[in-house]
PDB file of C-alpha atoms in Angstrom:
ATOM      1  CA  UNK A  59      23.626   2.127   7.037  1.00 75.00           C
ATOM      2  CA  UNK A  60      24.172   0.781   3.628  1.00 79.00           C
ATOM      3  CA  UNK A  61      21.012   0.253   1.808  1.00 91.00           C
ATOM      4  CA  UNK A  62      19.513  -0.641  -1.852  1.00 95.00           C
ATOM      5  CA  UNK A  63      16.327   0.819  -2.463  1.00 95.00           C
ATOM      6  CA  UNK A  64      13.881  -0.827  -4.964  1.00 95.00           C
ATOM      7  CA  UNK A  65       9.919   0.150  -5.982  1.00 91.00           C
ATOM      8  CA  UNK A  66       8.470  -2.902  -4.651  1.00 88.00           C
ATOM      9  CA  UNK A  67       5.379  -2.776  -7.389  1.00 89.00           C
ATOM     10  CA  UNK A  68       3.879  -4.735  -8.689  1.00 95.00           C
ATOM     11  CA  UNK A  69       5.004  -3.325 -11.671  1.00 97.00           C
ATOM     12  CA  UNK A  70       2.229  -4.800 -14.781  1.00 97.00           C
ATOM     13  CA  UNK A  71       3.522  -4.928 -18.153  1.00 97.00           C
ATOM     14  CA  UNK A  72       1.862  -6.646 -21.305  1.00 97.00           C
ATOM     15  CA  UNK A  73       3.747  -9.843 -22.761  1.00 98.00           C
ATOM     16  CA  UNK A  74       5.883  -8.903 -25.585  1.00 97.00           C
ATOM     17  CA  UNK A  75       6.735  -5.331 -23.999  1.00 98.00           C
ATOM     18  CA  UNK A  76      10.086  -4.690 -22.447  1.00 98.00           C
ATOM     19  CA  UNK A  77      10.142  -4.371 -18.286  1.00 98.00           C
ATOM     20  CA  UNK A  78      12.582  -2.074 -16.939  1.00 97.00           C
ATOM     21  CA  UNK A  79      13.684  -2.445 -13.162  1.00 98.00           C
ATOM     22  CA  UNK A  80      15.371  -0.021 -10.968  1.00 97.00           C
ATOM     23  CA  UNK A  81      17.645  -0.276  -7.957  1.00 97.00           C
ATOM     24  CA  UNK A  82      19.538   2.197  -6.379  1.00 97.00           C
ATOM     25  CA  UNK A  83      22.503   1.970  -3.407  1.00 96.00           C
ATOM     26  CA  UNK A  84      24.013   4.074  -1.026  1.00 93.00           C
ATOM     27  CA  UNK A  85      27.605   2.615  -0.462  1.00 90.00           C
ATOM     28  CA  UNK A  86      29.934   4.144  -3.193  1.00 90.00           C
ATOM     29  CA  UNK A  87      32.264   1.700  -2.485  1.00 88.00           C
ATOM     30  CA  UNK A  88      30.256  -1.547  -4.195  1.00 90.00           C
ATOM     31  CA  UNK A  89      31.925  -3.083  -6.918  1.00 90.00           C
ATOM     32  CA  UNK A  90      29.538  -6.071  -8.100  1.00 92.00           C
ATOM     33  CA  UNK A  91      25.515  -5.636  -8.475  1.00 95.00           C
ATOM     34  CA  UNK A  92      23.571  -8.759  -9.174  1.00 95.00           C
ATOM     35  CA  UNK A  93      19.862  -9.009 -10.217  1.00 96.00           C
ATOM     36  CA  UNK A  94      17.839 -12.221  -9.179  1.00 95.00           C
ATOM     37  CA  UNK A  95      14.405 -13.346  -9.842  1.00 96.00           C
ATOM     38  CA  UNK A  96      12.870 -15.194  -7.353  1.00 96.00           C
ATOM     39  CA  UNK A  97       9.413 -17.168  -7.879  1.00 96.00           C
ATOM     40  CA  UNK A  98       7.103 -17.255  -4.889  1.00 92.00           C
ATOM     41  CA  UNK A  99       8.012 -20.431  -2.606  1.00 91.00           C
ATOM     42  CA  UNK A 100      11.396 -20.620  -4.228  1.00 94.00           C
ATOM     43  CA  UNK A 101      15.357 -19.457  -3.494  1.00 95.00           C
ATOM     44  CA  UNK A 102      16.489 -16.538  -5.781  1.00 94.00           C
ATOM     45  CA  UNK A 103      17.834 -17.552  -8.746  1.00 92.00           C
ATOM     46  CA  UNK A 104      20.931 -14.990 -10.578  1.00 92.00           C
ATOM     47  CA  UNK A 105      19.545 -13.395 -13.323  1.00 94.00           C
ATOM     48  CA  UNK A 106      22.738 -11.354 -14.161  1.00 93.00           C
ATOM     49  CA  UNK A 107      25.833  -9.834 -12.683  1.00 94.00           C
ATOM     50  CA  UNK A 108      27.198  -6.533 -13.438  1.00 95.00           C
ATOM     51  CA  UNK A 109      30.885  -4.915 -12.182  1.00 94.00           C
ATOM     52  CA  UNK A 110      31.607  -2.270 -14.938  1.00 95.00           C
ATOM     53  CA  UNK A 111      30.014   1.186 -15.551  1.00 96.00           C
ATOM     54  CA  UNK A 112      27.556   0.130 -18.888  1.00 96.00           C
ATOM     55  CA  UNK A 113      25.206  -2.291 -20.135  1.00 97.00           C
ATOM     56  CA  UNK A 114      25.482  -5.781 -20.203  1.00 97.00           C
ATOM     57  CA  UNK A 115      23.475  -8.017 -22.310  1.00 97.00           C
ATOM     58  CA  UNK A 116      22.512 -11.724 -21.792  1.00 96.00           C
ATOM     59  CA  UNK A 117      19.768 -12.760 -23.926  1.00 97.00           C
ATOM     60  CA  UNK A 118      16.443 -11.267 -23.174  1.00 97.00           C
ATOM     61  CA  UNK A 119      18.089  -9.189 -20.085  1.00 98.00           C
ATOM     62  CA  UNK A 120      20.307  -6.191 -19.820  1.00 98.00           C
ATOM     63  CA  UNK A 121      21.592  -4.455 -17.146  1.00 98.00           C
ATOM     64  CA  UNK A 122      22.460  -1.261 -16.815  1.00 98.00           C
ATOM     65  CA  UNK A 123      24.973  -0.051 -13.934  1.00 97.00           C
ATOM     66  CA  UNK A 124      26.017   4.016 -13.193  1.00 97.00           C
ATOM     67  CA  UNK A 125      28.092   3.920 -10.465  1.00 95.00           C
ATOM     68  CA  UNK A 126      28.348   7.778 -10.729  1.00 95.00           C
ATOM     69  CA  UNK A 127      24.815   7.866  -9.973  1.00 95.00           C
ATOM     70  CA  UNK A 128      24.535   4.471  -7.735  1.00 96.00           C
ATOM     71  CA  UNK A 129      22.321   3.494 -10.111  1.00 96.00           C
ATOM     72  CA  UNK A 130      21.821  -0.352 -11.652  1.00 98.00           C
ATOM     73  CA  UNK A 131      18.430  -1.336 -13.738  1.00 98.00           C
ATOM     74  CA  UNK A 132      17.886  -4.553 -15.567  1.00 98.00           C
ATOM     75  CA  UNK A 133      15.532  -4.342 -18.559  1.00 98.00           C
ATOM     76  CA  UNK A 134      14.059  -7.457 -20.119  1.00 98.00           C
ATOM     77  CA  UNK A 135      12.408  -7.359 -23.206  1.00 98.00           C
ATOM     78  CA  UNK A 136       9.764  -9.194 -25.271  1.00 98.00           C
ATOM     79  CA  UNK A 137       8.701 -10.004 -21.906  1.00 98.00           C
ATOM     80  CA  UNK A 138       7.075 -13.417 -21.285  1.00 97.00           C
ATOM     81  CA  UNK A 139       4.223 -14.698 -18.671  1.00 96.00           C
ATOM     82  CA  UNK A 140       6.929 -16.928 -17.259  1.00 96.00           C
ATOM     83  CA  UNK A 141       9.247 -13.760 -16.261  1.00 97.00           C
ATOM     84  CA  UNK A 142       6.228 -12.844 -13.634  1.00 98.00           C
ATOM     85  CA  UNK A 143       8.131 -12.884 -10.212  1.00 97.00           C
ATOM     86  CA  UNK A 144       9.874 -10.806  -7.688  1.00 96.00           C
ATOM     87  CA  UNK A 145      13.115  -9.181  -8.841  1.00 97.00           C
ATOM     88  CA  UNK A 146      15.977  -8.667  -6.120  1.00 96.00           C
ATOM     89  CA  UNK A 147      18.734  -6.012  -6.506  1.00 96.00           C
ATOM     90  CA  UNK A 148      21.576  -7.016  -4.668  1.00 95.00           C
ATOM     91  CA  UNK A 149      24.963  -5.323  -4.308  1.00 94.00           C
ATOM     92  CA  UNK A 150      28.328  -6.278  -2.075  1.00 89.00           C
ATOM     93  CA  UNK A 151      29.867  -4.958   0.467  1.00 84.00           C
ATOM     94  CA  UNK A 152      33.890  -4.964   1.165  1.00 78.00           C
ATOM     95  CA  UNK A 153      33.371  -7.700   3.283  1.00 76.00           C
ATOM     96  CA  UNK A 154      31.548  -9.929   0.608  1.00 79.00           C
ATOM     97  CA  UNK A 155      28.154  -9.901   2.068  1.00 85.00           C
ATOM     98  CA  UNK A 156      25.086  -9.143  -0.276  1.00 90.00           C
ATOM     99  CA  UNK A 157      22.901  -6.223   0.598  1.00 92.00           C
ATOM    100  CA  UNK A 158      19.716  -6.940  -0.321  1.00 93.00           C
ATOM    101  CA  UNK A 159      16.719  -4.554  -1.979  1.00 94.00           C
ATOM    102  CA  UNK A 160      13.346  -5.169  -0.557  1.00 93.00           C
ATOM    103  CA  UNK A 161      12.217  -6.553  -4.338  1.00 95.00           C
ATOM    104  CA  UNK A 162      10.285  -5.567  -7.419  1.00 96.00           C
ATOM    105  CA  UNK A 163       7.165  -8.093  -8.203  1.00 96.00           C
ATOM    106  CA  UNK A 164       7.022  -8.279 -11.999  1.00 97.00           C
ATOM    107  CA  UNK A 165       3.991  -9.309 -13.381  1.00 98.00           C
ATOM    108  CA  UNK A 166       3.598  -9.651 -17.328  1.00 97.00           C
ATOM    109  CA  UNK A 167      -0.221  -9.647 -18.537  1.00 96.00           C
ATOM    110  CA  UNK A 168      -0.728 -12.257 -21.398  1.00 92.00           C
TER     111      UNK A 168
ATOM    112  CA  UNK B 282      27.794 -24.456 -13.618  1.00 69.00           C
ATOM    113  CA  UNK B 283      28.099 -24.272  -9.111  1.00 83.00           C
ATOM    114  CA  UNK B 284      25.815 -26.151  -7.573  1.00 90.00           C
ATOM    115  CA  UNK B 285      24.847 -25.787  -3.974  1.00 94.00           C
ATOM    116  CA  UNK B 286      22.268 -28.849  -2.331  1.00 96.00           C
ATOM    117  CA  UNK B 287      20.345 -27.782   0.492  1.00 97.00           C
ATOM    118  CA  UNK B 288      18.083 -30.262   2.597  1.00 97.00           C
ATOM    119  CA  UNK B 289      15.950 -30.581   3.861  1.00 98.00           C
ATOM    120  CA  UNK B 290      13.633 -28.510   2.024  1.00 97.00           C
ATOM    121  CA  UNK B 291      10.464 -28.614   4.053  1.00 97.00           C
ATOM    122  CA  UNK B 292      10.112 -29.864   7.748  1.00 98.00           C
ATOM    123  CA  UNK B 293       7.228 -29.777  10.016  1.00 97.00           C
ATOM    124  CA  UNK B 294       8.471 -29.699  13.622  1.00 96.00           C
ATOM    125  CA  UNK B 295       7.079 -29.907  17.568  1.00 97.00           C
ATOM    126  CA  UNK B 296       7.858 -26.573  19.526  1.00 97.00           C
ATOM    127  CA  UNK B 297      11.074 -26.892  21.551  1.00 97.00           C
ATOM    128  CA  UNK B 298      12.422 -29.789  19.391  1.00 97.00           C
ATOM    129  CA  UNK B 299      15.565 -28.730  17.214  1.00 97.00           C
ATOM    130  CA  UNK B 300      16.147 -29.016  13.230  1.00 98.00           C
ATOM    131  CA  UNK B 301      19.294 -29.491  11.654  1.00 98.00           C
ATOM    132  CA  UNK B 302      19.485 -27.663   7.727  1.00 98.00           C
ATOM    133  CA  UNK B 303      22.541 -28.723   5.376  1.00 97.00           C
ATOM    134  CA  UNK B 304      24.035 -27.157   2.641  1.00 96.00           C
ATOM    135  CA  UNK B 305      26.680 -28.629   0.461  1.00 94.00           C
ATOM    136  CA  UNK B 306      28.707 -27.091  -2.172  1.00 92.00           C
ATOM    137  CA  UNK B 307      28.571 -29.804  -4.708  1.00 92.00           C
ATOM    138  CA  UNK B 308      31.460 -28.955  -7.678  1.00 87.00           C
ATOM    139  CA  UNK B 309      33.210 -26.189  -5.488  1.00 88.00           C
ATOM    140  CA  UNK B 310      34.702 -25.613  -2.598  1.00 88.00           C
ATOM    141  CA  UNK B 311      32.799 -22.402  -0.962  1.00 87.00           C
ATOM    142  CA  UNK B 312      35.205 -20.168   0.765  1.00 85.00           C
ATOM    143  CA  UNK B 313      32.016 -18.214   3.063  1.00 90.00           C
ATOM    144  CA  UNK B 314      28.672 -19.821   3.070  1.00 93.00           C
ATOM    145  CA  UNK B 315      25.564 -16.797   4.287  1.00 94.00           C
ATOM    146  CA  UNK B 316      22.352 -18.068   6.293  1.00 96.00           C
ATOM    147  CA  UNK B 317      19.118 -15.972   5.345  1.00 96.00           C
ATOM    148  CA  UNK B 318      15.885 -16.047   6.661  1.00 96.00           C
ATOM    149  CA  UNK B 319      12.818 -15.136   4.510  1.00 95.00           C
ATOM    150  CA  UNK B 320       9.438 -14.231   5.899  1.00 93.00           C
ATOM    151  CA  UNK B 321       6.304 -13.550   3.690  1.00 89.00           C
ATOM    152  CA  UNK B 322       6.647 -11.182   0.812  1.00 85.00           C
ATOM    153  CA  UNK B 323       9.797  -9.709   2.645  1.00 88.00           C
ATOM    154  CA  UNK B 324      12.936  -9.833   0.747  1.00 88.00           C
ATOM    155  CA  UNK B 325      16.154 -12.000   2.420  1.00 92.00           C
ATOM    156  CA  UNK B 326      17.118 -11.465   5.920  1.00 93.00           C
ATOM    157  CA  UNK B 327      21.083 -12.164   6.259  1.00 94.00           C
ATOM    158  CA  UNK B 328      21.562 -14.333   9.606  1.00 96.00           C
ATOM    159  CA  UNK B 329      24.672 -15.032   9.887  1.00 94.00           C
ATOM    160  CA  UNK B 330      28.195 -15.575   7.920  1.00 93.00           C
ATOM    161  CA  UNK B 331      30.424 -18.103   8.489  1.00 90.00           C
ATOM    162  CA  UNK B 332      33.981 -19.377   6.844  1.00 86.00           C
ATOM    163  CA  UNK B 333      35.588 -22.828   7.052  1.00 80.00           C
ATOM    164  CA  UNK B 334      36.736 -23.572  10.403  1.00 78.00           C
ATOM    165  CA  UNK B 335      36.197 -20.324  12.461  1.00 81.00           C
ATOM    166  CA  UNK B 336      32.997 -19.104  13.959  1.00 86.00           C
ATOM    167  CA  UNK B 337      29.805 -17.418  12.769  1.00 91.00           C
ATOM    168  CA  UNK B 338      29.697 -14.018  12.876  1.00 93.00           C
ATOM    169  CA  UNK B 339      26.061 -13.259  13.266  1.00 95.00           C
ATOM    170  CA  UNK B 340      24.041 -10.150  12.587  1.00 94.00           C
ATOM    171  CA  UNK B 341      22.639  -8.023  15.071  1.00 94.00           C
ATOM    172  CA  UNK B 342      19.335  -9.425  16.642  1.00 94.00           C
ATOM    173  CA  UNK B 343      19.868 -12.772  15.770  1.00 95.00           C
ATOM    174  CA  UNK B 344      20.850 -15.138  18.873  1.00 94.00           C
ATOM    175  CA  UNK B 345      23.975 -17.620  18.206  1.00 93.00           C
ATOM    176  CA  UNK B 346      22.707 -20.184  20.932  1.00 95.00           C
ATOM    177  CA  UNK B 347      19.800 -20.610  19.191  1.00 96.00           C
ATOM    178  CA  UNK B 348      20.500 -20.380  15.869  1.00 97.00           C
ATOM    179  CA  UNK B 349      23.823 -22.790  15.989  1.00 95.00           C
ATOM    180  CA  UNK B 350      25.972 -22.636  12.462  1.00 93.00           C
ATOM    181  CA  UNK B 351      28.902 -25.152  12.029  1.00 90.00           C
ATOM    182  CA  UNK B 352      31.104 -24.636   9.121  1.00 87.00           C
ATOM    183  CA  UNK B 353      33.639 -27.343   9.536  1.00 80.00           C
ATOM    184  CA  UNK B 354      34.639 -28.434   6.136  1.00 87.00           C
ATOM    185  CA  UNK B 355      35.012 -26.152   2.750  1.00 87.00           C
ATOM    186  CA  UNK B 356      31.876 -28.195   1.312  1.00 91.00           C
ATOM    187  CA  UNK B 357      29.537 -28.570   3.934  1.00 92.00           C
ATOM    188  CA  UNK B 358      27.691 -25.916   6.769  1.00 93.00           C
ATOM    189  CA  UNK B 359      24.683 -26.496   8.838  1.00 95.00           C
ATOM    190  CA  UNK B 360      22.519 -24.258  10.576  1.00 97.00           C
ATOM    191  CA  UNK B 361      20.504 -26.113  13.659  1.00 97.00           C
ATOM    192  CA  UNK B 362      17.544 -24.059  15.059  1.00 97.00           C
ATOM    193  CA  UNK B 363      17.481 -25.161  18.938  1.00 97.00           C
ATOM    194  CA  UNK B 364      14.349 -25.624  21.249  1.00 97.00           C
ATOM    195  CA  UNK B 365      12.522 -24.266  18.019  1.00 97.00           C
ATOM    196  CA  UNK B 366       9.282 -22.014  18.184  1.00 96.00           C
ATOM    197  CA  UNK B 367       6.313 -21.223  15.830  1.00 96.00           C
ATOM    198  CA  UNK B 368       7.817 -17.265  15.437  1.00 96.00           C
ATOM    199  CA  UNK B 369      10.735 -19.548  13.945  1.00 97.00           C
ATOM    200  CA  UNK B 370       8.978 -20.657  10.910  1.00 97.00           C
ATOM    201  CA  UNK B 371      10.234 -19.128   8.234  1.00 97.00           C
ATOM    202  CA  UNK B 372      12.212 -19.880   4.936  1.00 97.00           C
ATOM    203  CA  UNK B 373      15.644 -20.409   4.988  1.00 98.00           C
ATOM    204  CA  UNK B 374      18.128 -20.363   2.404  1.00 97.00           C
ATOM    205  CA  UNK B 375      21.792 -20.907   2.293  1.00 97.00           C
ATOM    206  CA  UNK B 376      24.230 -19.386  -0.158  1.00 95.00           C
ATOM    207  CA  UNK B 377      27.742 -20.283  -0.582  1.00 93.00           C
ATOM    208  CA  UNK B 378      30.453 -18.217  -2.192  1.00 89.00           C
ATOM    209  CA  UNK B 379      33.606 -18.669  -3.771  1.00 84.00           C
ATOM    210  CA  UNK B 380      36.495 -16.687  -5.738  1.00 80.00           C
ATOM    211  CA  UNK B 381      35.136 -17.153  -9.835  1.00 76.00           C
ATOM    212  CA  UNK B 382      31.810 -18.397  -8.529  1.00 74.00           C
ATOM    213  CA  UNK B 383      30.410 -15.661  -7.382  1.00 81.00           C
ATOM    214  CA  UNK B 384      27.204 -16.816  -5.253  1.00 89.00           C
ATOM    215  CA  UNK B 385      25.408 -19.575  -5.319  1.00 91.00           C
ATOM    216  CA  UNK B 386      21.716 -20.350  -3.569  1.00 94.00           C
ATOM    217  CA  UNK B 387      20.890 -23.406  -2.207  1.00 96.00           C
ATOM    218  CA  UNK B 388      16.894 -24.653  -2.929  1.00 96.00           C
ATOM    219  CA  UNK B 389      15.843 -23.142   0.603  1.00 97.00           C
ATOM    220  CA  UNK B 390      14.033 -25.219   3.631  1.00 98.00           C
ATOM    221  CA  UNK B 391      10.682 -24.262   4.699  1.00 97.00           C
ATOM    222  CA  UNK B 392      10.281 -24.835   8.238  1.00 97.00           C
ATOM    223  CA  UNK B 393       7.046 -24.813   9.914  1.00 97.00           C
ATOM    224  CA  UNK B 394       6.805 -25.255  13.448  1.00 97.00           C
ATOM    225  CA  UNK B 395       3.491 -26.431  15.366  1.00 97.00           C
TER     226      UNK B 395
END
């Protein structure tokens, strides 16, 4: 059973601070992890995509991917009350479908 | 950037009437389009997969008949929920996928049935 596991929170952290995210998968075979944010009542929305062991930096948002470990984390920093939302972890399999971590809800306290 | 329009995006339906959900690739032509279904404070639910021209492949648990998924062009797939029940209501969101596109989410339909 392939799986992504996420802490599903809520994670609190005060605007201005940086929020670190976790998410780790079972299938050593994945090649591309994806973080999305997803606001209640809405469709996810791609934060960023990762395929290389390393960080990758877009803005306020890195993420962080260790395949050795199956590990990917996205951090954002100088967090804002509009990044309050539910973070998704989501990794492929060889056949192209997304598996899917339950989510982490981020909430950032003015 | 890829855009993927999804409609309707709320519907209020009768028990045992059907609905009929679109989703269009917009800019791109989407080489597997994914169904999800997304209940309360749960994260996505994969339904079913489907590529242009061939049948849905659907995931365990989830019945074809009544869940019917037509793929027939590389722009457009629907998802019709037959004879449709209030355990149906849900959210559901397409996503379409394509080779340097990577995945793209349609706005979702929320689908309430009374």
């Amino acid at each position: 059973q392939k799986e992504v596991e996420q802490n599903s929170g809520p994670l609190s952290v005060p605007e201005g601070a940086i929020a670190s995210l976790n998410c780790t998968y079972s299938d050593r075979g994945s090649q591309s992890f994806f973080w999305y944010r997803q606001y209640s009542g809405k469709s996810p929305e791609l934060i960023m995509s990762i395929y290389s062991n390393g960080d990758k930096e877009d803005g306020r948002f890195t993420a962080q991917l260790n395949k050795a470990s199956q590990y990917v984390s996205l951090l954002i920093r100088d967090s804002q009350p509009s990044d309050s939302a539910t973070y998704l972890c989501a990794v492929n399999d060889s056949n192209y479908q997304l598996i899917w971590g339950a989510g982490t809800k981020l909430i950032i306290k003015p | 950037g890829a855009v993927v329009s999804q409609h309707p995006s709320w519907v209020i339906c009768k028990s045992g009437t059907s609905v009929k959900i679109e989703c269009r690739s917009l800019d791109f032509q989407a080489t597997t389009m994914f169904w999800y279904r997304q209940f309360p404070k749960q994260s996505l639910m994969l339904m079913a997969t489907s590529n242009e021209g061939s049948k849905a492949t659907y995931e365990q648990g989830v019945e074809k008949d009544k869940f019917l998924i037509n793929h027939a062009s590389l722009t457009l797939s629907t998802l019709t929920v037959t004879s449709a029940h209030p355990e149906d209501s849900s959210f559901y969101i397409c996503s379409a996928r394509a080779t340097g596109y990577g995945y793209t989410f349609g706005s979702g339909t929320r689908l309430t049935v009374v």
